[in-house]
mmCIF file of C-alpha atoms in Angstrom:
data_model
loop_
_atom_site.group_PDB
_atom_site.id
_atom_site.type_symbol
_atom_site.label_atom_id
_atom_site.label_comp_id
_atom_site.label_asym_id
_atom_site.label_seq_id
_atom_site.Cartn_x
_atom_site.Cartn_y
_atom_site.Cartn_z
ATOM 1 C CA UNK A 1 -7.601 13.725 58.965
ATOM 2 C CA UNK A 2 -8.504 14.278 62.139
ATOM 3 C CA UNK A 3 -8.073 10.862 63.510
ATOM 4 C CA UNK A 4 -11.348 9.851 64.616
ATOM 5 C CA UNK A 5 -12.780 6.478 65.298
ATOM 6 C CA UNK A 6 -16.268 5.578 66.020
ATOM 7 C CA UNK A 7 -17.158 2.422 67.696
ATOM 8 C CA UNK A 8 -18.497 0.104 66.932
ATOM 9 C CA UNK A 9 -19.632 0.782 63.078
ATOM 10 C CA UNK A 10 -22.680 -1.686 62.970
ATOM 11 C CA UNK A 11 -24.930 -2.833 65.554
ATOM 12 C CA UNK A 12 -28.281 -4.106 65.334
ATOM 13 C CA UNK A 13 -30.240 -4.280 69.080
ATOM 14 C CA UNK A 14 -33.248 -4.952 70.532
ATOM 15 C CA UNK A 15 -35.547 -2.536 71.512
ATOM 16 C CA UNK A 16 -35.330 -1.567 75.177
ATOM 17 C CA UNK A 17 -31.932 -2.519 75.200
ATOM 18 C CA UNK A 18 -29.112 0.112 76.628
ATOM 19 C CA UNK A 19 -26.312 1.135 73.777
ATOM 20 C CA UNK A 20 -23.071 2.527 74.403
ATOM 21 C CA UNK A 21 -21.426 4.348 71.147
ATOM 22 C CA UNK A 22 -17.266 5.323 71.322
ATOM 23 C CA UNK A 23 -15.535 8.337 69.590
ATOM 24 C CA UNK A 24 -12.033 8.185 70.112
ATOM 25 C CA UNK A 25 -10.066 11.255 68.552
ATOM 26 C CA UNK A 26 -6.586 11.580 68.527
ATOM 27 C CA UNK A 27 -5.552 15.375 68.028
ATOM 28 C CA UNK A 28 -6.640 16.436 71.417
ATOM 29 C CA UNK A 29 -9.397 18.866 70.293
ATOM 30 C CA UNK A 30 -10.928 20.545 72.936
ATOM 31 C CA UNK A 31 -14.575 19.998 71.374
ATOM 32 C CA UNK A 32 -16.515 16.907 70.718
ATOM 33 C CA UNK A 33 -20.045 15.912 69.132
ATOM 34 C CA UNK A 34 -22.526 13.472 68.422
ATOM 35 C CA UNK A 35 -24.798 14.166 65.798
ATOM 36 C CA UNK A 36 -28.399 11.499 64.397
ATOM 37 C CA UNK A 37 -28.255 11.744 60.722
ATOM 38 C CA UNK A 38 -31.786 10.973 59.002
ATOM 39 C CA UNK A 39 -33.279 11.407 55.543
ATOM 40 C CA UNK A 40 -35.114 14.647 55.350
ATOM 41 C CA UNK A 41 -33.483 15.487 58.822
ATOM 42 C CA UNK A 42 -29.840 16.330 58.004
ATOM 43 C CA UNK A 43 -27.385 16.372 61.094
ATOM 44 C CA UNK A 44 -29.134 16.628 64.238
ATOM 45 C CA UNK A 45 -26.741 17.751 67.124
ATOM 46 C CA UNK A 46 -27.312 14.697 70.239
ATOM 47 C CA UNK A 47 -25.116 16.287 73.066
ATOM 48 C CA UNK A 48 -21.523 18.209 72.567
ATOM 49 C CA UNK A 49 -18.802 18.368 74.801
ATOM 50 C CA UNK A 50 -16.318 21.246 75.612
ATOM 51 C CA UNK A 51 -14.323 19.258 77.645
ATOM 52 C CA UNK A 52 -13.102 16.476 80.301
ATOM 53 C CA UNK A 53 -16.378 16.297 82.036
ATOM 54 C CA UNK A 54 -18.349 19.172 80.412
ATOM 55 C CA UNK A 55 -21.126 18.667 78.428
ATOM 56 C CA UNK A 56 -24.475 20.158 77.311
ATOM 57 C CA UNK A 57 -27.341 18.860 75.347
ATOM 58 C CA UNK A 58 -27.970 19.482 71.651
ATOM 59 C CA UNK A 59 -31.643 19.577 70.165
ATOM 60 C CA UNK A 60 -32.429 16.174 69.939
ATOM 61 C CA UNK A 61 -31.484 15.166 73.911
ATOM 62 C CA UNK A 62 -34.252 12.981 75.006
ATOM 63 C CA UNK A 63 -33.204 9.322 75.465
ATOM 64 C CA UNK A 64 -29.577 9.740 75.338
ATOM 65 C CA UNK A 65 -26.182 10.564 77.490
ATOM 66 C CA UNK A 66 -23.171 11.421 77.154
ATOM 67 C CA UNK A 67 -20.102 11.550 79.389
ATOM 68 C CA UNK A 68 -16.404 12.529 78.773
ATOM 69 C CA UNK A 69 -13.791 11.166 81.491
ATOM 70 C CA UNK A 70 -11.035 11.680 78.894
ATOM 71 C CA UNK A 71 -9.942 14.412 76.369
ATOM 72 C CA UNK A 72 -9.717 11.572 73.621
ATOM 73 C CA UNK A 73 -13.077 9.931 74.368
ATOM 74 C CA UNK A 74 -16.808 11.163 74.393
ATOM 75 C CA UNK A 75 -19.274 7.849 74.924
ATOM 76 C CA UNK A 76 -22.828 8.280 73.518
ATOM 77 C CA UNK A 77 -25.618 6.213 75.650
ATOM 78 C CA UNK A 78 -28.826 4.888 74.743
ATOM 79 C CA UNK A 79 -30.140 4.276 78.075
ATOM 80 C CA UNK A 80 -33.413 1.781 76.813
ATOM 81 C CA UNK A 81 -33.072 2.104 72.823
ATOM 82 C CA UNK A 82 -36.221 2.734 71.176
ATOM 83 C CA UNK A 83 -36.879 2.299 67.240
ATOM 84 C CA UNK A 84 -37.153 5.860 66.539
ATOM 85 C CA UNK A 85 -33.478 6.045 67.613
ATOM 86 C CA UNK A 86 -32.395 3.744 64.501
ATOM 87 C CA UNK A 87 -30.304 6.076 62.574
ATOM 88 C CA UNK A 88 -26.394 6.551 61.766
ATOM 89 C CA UNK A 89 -24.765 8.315 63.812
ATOM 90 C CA UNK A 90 -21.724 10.783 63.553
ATOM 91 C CA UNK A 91 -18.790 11.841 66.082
ATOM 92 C CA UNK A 92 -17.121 14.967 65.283
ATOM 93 C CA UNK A 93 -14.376 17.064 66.487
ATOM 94 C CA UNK A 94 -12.697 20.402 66.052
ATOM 95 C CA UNK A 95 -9.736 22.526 68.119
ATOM 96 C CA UNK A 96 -12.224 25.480 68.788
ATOM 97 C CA UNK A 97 -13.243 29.166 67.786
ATOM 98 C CA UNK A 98 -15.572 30.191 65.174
ATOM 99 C CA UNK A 99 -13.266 29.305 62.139
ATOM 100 C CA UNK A 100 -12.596 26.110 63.391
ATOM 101 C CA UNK A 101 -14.193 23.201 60.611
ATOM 102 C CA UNK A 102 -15.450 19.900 62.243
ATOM 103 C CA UNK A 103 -13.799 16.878 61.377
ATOM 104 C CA UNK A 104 -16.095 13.911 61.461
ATOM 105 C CA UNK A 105 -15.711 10.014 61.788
ATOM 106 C CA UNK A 106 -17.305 7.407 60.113
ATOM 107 C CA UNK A 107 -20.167 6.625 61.361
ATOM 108 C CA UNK A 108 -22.233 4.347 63.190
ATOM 109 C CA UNK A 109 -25.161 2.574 61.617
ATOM 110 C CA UNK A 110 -27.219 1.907 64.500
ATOM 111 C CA UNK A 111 -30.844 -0.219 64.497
ATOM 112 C CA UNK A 112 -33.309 -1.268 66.942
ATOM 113 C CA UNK A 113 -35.543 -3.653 66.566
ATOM 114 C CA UNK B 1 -33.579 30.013 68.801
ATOM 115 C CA UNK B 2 -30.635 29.285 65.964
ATOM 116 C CA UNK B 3 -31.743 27.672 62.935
ATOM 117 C CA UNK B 4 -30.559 26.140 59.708
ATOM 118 C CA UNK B 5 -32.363 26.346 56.371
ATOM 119 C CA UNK B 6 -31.731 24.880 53.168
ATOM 120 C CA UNK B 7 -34.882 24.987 50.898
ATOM 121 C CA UNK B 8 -33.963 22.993 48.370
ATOM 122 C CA UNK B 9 -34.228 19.289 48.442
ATOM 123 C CA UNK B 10 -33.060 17.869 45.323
ATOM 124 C CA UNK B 11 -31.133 19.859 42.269
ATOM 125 C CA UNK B 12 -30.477 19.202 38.902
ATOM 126 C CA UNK B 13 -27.512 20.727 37.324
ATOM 127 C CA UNK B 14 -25.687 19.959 33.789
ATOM 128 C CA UNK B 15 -21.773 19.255 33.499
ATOM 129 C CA UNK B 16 -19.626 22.500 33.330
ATOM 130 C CA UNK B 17 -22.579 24.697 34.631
ATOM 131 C CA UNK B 18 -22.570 26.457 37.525
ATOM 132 C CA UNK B 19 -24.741 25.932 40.513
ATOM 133 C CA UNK B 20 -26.067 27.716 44.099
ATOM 134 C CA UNK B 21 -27.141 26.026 47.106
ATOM 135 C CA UNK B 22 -29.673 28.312 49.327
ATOM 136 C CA UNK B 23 -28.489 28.385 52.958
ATOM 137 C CA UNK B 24 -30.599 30.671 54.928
ATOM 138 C CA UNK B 25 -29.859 31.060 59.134
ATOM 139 C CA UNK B 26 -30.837 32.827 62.330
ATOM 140 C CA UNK B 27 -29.441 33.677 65.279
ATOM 141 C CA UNK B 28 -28.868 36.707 67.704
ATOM 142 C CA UNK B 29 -24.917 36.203 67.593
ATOM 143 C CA UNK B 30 -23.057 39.038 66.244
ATOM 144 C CA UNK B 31 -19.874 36.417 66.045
ATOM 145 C CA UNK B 32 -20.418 32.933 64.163
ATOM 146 C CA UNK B 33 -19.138 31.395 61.821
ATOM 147 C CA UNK B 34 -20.700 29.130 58.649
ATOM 148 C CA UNK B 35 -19.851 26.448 56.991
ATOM 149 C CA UNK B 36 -20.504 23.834 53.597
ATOM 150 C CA UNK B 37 -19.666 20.438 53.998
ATOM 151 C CA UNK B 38 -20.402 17.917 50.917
ATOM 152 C CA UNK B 39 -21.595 14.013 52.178
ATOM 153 C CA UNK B 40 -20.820 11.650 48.864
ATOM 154 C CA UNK B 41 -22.626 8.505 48.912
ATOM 155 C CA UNK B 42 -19.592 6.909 50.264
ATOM 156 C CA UNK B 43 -21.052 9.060 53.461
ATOM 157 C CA UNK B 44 -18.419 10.216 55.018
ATOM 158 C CA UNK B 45 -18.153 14.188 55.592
ATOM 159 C CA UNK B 46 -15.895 17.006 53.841
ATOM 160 C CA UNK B 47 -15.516 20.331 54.826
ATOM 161 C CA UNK B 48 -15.566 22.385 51.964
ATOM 162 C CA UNK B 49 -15.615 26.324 52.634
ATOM 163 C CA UNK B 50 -15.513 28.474 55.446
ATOM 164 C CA UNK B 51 -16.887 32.345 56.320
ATOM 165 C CA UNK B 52 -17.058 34.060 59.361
ATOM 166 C CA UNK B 53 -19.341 36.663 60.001
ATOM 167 C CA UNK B 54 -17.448 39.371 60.292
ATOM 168 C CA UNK B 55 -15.690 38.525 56.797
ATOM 169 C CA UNK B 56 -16.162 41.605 54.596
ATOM 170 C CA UNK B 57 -15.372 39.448 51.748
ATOM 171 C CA UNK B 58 -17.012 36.418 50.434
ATOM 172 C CA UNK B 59 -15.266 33.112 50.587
ATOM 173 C CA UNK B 60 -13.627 31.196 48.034
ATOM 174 C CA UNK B 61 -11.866 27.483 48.136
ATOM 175 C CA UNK B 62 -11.069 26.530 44.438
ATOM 176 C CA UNK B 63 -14.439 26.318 42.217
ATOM 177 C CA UNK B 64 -16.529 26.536 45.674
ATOM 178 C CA UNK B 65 -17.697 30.237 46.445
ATOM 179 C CA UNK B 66 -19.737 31.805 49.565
ATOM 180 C CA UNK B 67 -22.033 33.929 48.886
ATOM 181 C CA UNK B 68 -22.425 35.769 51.858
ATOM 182 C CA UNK B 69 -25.445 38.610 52.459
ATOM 183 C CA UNK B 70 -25.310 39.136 55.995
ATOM 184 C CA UNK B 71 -28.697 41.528 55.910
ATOM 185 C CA UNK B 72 -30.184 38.823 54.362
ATOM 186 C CA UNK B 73 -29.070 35.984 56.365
ATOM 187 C CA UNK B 74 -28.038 33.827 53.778
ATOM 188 C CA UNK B 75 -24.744 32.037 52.719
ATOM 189 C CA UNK B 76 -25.536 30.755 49.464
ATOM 190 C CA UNK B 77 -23.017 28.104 48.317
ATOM 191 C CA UNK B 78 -22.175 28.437 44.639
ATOM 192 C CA UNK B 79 -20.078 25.658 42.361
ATOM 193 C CA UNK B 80 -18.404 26.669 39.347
ATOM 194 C CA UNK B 81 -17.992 24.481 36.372
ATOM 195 C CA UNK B 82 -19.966 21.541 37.911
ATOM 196 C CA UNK B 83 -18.242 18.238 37.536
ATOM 197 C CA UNK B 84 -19.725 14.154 37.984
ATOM 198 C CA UNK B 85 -18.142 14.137 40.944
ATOM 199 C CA UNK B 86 -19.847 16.927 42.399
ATOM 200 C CA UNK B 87 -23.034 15.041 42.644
ATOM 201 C CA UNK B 88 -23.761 14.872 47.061
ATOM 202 C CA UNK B 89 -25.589 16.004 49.565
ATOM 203 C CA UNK B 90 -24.611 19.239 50.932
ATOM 204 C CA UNK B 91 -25.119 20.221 53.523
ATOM 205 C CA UNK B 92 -24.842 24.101 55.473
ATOM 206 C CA UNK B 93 -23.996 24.497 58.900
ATOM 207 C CA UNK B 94 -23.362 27.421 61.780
ATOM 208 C CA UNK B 95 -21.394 28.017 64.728
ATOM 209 C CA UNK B 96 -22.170 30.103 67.501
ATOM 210 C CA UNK B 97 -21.379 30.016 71.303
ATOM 211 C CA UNK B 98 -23.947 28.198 72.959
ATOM 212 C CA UNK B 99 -24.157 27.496 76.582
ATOM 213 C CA UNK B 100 -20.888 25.736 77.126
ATOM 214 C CA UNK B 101 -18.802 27.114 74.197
ATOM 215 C CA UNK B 102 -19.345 26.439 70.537
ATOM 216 C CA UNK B 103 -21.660 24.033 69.344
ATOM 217 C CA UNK B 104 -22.777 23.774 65.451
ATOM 218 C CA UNK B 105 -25.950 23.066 63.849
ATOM 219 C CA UNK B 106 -26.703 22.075 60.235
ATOM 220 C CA UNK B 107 -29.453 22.315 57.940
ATOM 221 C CA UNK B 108 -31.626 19.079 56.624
ATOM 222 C CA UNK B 109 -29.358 19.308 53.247
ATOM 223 C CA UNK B 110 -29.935 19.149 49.258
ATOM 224 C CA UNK B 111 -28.562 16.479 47.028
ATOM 225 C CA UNK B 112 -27.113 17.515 43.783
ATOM 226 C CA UNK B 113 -27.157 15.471 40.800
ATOM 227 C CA UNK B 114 -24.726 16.469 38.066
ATOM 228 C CA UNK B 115 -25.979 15.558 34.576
ATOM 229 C CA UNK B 116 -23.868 14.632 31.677
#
């Protein structure tokens, strides 16, 4: 495992409400992800990072931010949550290159009300 | 624009049968790479098989094969001998260098049920 933890793993909020989400990975990979997983959707890719302070937006960008101060951390924002952004979301890592498989953490169940 | 597509929502297989999983993609990348990863109902994700596109041979991890047409497109996952526990969504995904390095997309999925 890759040693990833995804913070917190439940939260219900209110709509209009901001939302910070934590990945914390401990195997220094250079790469990190968040992904919106919904039926009929599959993994939708939020925002990436390819490191400290680099990051670029994914195809489902629009009401969320990211930012990376550290090689171990990549924070997912909600700036005003809306309830089209109820979903579980999934960090995910991996050392870089082609080969490289992405290891994923656990999940964060996320709803707005 | 790279894309992901798995055509198949929901299969049926029997025990001890073999299945494949369509996986069809696009992109203008002459390197990427592609991936299966299986999501059990426990939902956390498993990487299951790797091929890369300049591979001349098709990938194989245990009873999980690639089946990789690069004309085509397509990197068809196939199970051997399908077992309970094989019953998931599964889900295909791609690599290529996007504007900051290597990002990777997947495809909406198909659940397999594995009939006894």
């Amino acid at each position: 495992d890759a040693g990833i933890t995804q913070s917190p793993r439940h939260k219900v909020t209110e709509t209009g409400t901001p939302v910070t989400l934590r990945c914390h990975q401990t195997e220094n990979h250079r790469y990190m992800y968040w992904y919106r997983q919904d039926p009929g959707h599959g993994l939708r890719l939020i925002h990436y990072s390819y490191g400290v302070k680099d990051t670029d937006k994914g195809e489902v960008s629009d009401g969320y931010s990211v930012s990376r101060s550290k090689t171990e951390d990549f924070l997912l924002t909600l700036e005003s949550a809306t309830s089209s952004q109820t979903s579980v979301y999934f960090c995910a890592t991996t050392g870089g290159g082609p080969g490289n498989e992405q290891f994923f953490g656990p999940g964060t169940r996320l709803t707005v009300l | 624009a790279q894309k992901i597509t798995q055509t198949q929502p929901g299969m049926f297989v029997q025990e001890k049968e073999a299945v494949t999983l369509d996986c069809t993609y696009d992109t203008s990348d002459q390197s990427y790479g592609l991936f299966w990863y299986k999501q059990p109902s426990s939902g956390e994700m498993i990487f299951l098989i790797y091929q890369g596109s300049y591979d001349e041979q098709n990938a194989t991890e245990g009873r999980y094969s690639l089946n990789f047409q690069k004309a085509r497109k397509s990197a068809n996952l196939v199970i051997s001998a399908s077992q309970l526990g094989d019953s998931a969504m599964y889900f295909c995904a791609m690599r290529e260098v996007g504007t900051g390095g290597f990002k990777t997309i997947f495809g909406a999925g198909t659940r397999l049920f594995v009939k006894a």
